[in-house]
């Protein structure tokens, strides 16, 4: 479990194809501290398992399913990625419940300044819109954010000046892809409501 509060922006060192998967190596300092083999790290919104650690960073194995459901196919050596270690008991919880399970990859459709903030707008497919509500939580590339606006076919978030300096998302522009995880509470409510509906009678 994560909170969506980015601890560090890491730098991709390499991506090496091995069989049907990919080994992703990332340079990091803060998030390397106190972790061990098998621990989970939120990398750009995806919960990945550490497979090796060295004095400059760590590596992860990306399964074909991970590559299909995330924007890692667009990552290259030198790319900046958001990193967060898993929450420990007693930690401050500054964001919202983030599982690190990417629901969908969406495209940025517009970026504009708003004072010292940066407003980023994303496409919103019709079948995904029910999970995105104005002033609700959403995780974009692992960053816990508030939906500032819903509009026909899309939604926006605003990055304040401080956040812009501490997340990789601020460096993305129109056409770039992002990993999106909606608030888990929305999916629980949807599941509970579906289960409570009476079964449709079958007429003979």
Tab-separated table of C-alpha atoms in Angstrom:
chain	number	residue	atom	x	y	z
A	1	UNK	CA	0.000	0.000	0.000
A	2	UNK	CA	1.163	3.529	-0.839
A	3	UNK	CA	-0.026	7.099	-0.256
A	4	UNK	CA	0.785	8.786	-3.562
A	5	UNK	CA	3.311	11.122	-1.922
A	6	UNK	CA	6.413	10.880	-4.106
A	7	UNK	CA	9.617	10.457	-2.091
A	8	UNK	CA	12.082	10.775	-4.925
A	9	UNK	CA	12.365	11.143	-8.691
A	10	UNK	CA	14.599	8.347	-9.952
A	11	UNK	CA	16.409	8.047	-13.276
A	12	UNK	CA	16.042	5.006	-15.515
A	13	UNK	CA	19.476	3.456	-16.045
A	14	UNK	CA	18.524	0.679	-18.453
A	15	UNK	CA	15.793	-1.576	-19.793
A	16	UNK	CA	16.945	-5.008	-20.910
A	17	UNK	CA	14.716	-7.529	-22.642
A	18	UNK	CA	15.014	-11.005	-21.152
A	19	UNK	CA	12.685	-13.573	-22.681
A	20	UNK	CA	9.162	-12.162	-22.729
A	21	UNK	CA	9.885	-9.680	-19.958
A	22	UNK	CA	12.010	-6.620	-19.287
A	23	UNK	CA	14.461	-5.841	-16.475
A	24	UNK	CA	14.152	-2.204	-15.423
A	25	UNK	CA	17.090	-0.596	-13.596
A	26	UNK	CA	16.641	2.726	-11.777
A	27	UNK	CA	19.139	5.038	-10.083
A	28	UNK	CA	17.852	6.162	-6.671
A	29	UNK	CA	19.113	7.236	-3.253
A	30	UNK	CA	16.300	8.062	-0.794
A	31	UNK	CA	14.037	5.165	-1.722
A	32	UNK	CA	16.947	2.711	-1.721
A	33	UNK	CA	17.438	3.319	1.996
A	34	UNK	CA	15.966	0.673	4.271
A	35	UNK	CA	14.607	-1.621	1.555
A	36	UNK	CA	15.473	-5.239	0.808
A	37	UNK	CA	15.100	-7.780	-1.966
A	38	UNK	CA	11.430	-8.589	-2.473
A	39	UNK	CA	10.183	-5.253	-1.123
A	40	UNK	CA	7.681	-3.213	-3.121
A	41	UNK	CA	8.314	0.208	-4.657
A	42	UNK	CA	5.730	2.337	-6.413
A	43	UNK	CA	7.348	3.253	-9.750
A	44	UNK	CA	5.285	5.727	-11.763
A	45	UNK	CA	2.148	4.329	-10.151
A	46	UNK	CA	2.928	0.629	-10.542
A	47	UNK	CA	3.807	-1.565	-7.572
A	48	UNK	CA	7.038	-3.353	-8.534
A	49	UNK	CA	9.141	-5.892	-6.639
A	50	UNK	CA	12.836	-5.237	-6.066
A	51	UNK	CA	14.892	-8.031	-7.641
A	52	UNK	CA	18.362	-6.613	-6.974
A	53	UNK	CA	19.975	-3.687	-5.147
A	54	UNK	CA	23.328	-1.981	-5.619
A	55	UNK	CA	25.011	1.141	-4.292
A	56	UNK	CA	23.356	3.332	-6.950
A	57	UNK	CA	19.819	1.964	-7.164
A	58	UNK	CA	17.756	-1.146	-7.788
A	59	UNK	CA	16.180	-3.291	-10.493
A	60	UNK	CA	12.734	-4.728	-11.146
A	61	UNK	CA	11.341	-7.401	-13.433
A	62	UNK	CA	8.513	-6.241	-15.699
A	63	UNK	CA	6.153	-9.030	-16.737
A	64	UNK	CA	4.340	-8.875	-20.099
A	65	UNK	CA	1.108	-8.019	-18.234
A	66	UNK	CA	2.826	-5.051	-16.575
A	67	UNK	CA	4.081	-3.814	-19.939
A	68	UNK	CA	0.603	-4.125	-21.452
A	69	UNK	CA	-1.151	-2.201	-18.680
A	70	UNK	CA	1.338	0.622	-18.064
A	71	UNK	CA	3.294	3.326	-19.875
A	72	UNK	CA	6.631	1.559	-19.282
A	73	UNK	CA	6.809	0.823	-22.996
A	74	UNK	CA	7.528	4.543	-23.489
A	75	UNK	CA	10.264	4.695	-20.819
A	76	UNK	CA	13.864	5.034	-21.985
A	77	UNK	CA	17.285	5.306	-20.274
A	78	UNK	CA	17.390	8.782	-18.756
A	79	UNK	CA	13.627	8.958	-18.193
A	80	UNK	CA	12.554	10.393	-14.846
A	81	UNK	CA	10.177	8.260	-12.754
A	82	UNK	CA	8.297	8.853	-9.503
A	83	UNK	CA	9.309	6.583	-6.604
A	84	UNK	CA	7.644	5.803	-3.267
A	85	UNK	CA	8.364	3.076	-0.734
A	86	UNK	CA	5.483	1.087	0.756
A	87	UNK	CA	3.785	2.594	3.814
A	88	UNK	CA	4.922	1.400	7.238
A	89	UNK	CA	2.694	1.199	10.309
A	90	UNK	CA	2.758	4.577	12.058
A	91	UNK	CA	3.776	6.596	8.964
A	92	UNK	CA	2.000	9.852	8.186
A	93	UNK	CA	-0.678	9.362	5.541
A	94	UNK	CA	-0.587	12.531	3.465
A	95	UNK	CA	-2.234	11.369	0.242
A	96	UNK	CA	-4.857	8.655	-0.271
A	97	UNK	CA	-4.935	4.855	-0.463
A	98	UNK	CA	-2.903	3.921	-3.550
A	99	UNK	CA	-2.465	0.239	-4.359
A	100	UNK	CA	0.013	0.564	-7.183
A	101	UNK	CA	-2.372	-1.292	-9.502
A	102	UNK	CA	-2.628	0.699	-12.720
A	103	UNK	CA	-6.188	0.782	-14.043
A	104	UNK	CA	-5.514	2.458	-17.343
A	105	UNK	CA	-3.052	4.440	-19.418
A	106	UNK	CA	-4.373	7.852	-20.478
A	107	UNK	CA	-3.012	10.562	-22.751
A	108	UNK	CA	-2.310	14.178	-21.835
A	109	UNK	CA	-4.371	16.450	-24.101
A	110	UNK	CA	-3.454	19.894	-22.782
A	111	UNK	CA	-0.999	21.653	-20.464
A	112	UNK	CA	-1.396	25.286	-19.423
A	113	UNK	CA	-0.117	27.618	-16.692
A	114	UNK	CA	-2.471	28.988	-14.037
A	115	UNK	CA	-0.522	31.477	-11.945
A	116	UNK	CA	2.392	29.482	-10.517
A	117	UNK	CA	0.441	26.239	-10.937
A	118	UNK	CA	0.469	23.922	-13.935
A	119	UNK	CA	-2.888	22.559	-15.103
A	120	UNK	CA	-2.691	19.229	-16.930
A	121	UNK	CA	-5.714	17.821	-18.752
A	122	UNK	CA	-6.197	14.195	-19.727
A	123	UNK	CA	-8.457	12.289	-22.065
A	124	UNK	CA	-11.280	10.397	-20.344
A	125	UNK	CA	-12.883	7.515	-22.243
A	126	UNK	CA	-16.626	7.229	-21.667
A	127	UNK	CA	-16.411	3.785	-20.055
A	128	UNK	CA	-13.880	5.087	-17.502
A	129	UNK	CA	-15.570	8.360	-16.629
A	130	UNK	CA	-17.695	6.949	-13.808
A	131	UNK	CA	-14.560	6.582	-11.659
A	132	UNK	CA	-13.456	10.219	-11.986
A	133	UNK	CA	-15.313	12.868	-9.989
A	134	UNK	CA	-14.537	16.541	-9.493
A	135	UNK	CA	-12.649	17.105	-6.212
A	136	UNK	CA	-12.113	13.352	-5.895
A	137	UNK	CA	-8.792	11.536	-5.523
A	138	UNK	CA	-6.848	10.065	-8.428
A	139	UNK	CA	-3.276	8.760	-8.781
A	140	UNK	CA	-1.412	9.905	-11.900
A	141	UNK	CA	1.975	8.215	-12.404
A	142	UNK	CA	1.786	7.375	-8.699
A	143	UNK	CA	1.110	10.947	-7.536
A	144	UNK	CA	-1.919	11.488	-5.281
A	145	UNK	CA	-3.868	14.336	-6.880
A	146	UNK	CA	-7.281	15.987	-6.727
A	147	UNK	CA	-9.434	16.221	-9.834
A	148	UNK	CA	-9.849	19.975	-10.300
A	149	UNK	CA	-12.256	19.802	-13.233
A	150	UNK	CA	-14.394	17.329	-15.173
A	151	UNK	CA	-15.430	18.225	-18.707
A	152	UNK	CA	-16.778	16.453	-21.764
A	153	UNK	CA	-14.239	13.809	-22.705
A	154	UNK	CA	-11.632	14.696	-20.104
A	155	UNK	CA	-10.532	15.946	-16.704
A	156	UNK	CA	-7.826	18.174	-15.230
A	157	UNK	CA	-5.517	18.332	-12.229
A	158	UNK	CA	-3.404	21.236	-10.977
A	159	UNK	CA	0.221	20.922	-9.871
A	160	UNK	CA	1.237	23.600	-7.388
A	161	UNK	CA	4.746	25.030	-7.635
A	162	UNK	CA	6.151	22.778	-4.884
A	163	UNK	CA	4.765	19.608	-6.476
A	164	UNK	CA	6.160	20.583	-9.873
A	165	UNK	CA	9.654	20.557	-8.370
A	166	UNK	CA	9.227	17.107	-6.811
A	167	UNK	CA	7.479	14.878	-9.373
A	168	UNK	CA	8.366	13.635	-12.845
A	169	UNK	CA	4.832	14.325	-14.083
A	170	UNK	CA	5.622	18.057	-14.301
A	171	UNK	CA	8.009	17.344	-17.163
A	172	UNK	CA	5.397	15.685	-19.360
A	173	UNK	CA	3.532	17.406	-22.165
A	174	UNK	CA	0.718	17.040	-24.640
A	175	UNK	CA	0.564	13.552	-26.137
A	176	UNK	CA	2.517	11.861	-23.356
A	177	UNK	CA	1.058	8.799	-21.632
A	178	UNK	CA	0.444	8.440	-17.886
A	179	UNK	CA	-0.452	5.563	-15.575
A	180	UNK	CA	-3.781	6.098	-13.820
A	181	UNK	CA	-5.225	4.451	-10.720
A	182	UNK	CA	-8.646	5.612	-9.584
A	183	UNK	CA	-9.699	5.746	-5.942
A	184	UNK	CA	-10.199	2.160	-4.731
A	185	UNK	CA	-13.277	3.287	-2.783
A	186	UNK	CA	-15.084	4.006	-6.063
A	187	UNK	CA	-14.478	0.460	-7.256
A	188	UNK	CA	-15.618	-1.046	-3.952
A	189	UNK	CA	-18.847	0.973	-4.056
A	190	UNK	CA	-19.477	-0.072	-7.659
A	191	UNK	CA	-18.919	-3.736	-6.766
A	192	UNK	CA	-21.195	-3.576	-3.702
A	193	UNK	CA	-23.990	-1.875	-5.631
A	194	UNK	CA	-23.763	-4.437	-8.424
A	195	UNK	CA	-23.965	-7.282	-5.905
A	196	UNK	CA	-27.028	-5.759	-4.217
A	197	UNK	CA	-29.095	-5.499	-7.392
A	198	UNK	CA	-31.721	-8.231	-7.706
A	199	UNK	CA	-31.101	-10.759	-10.443
A	200	UNK	CA	-33.133	-10.153	-13.610
A	201	UNK	CA	-35.949	-12.669	-13.884
A	202	UNK	CA	-35.828	-14.910	-16.924
A	203	UNK	CA	-39.164	-15.131	-18.736
A	204	UNK	CA	-40.173	-18.357	-20.364
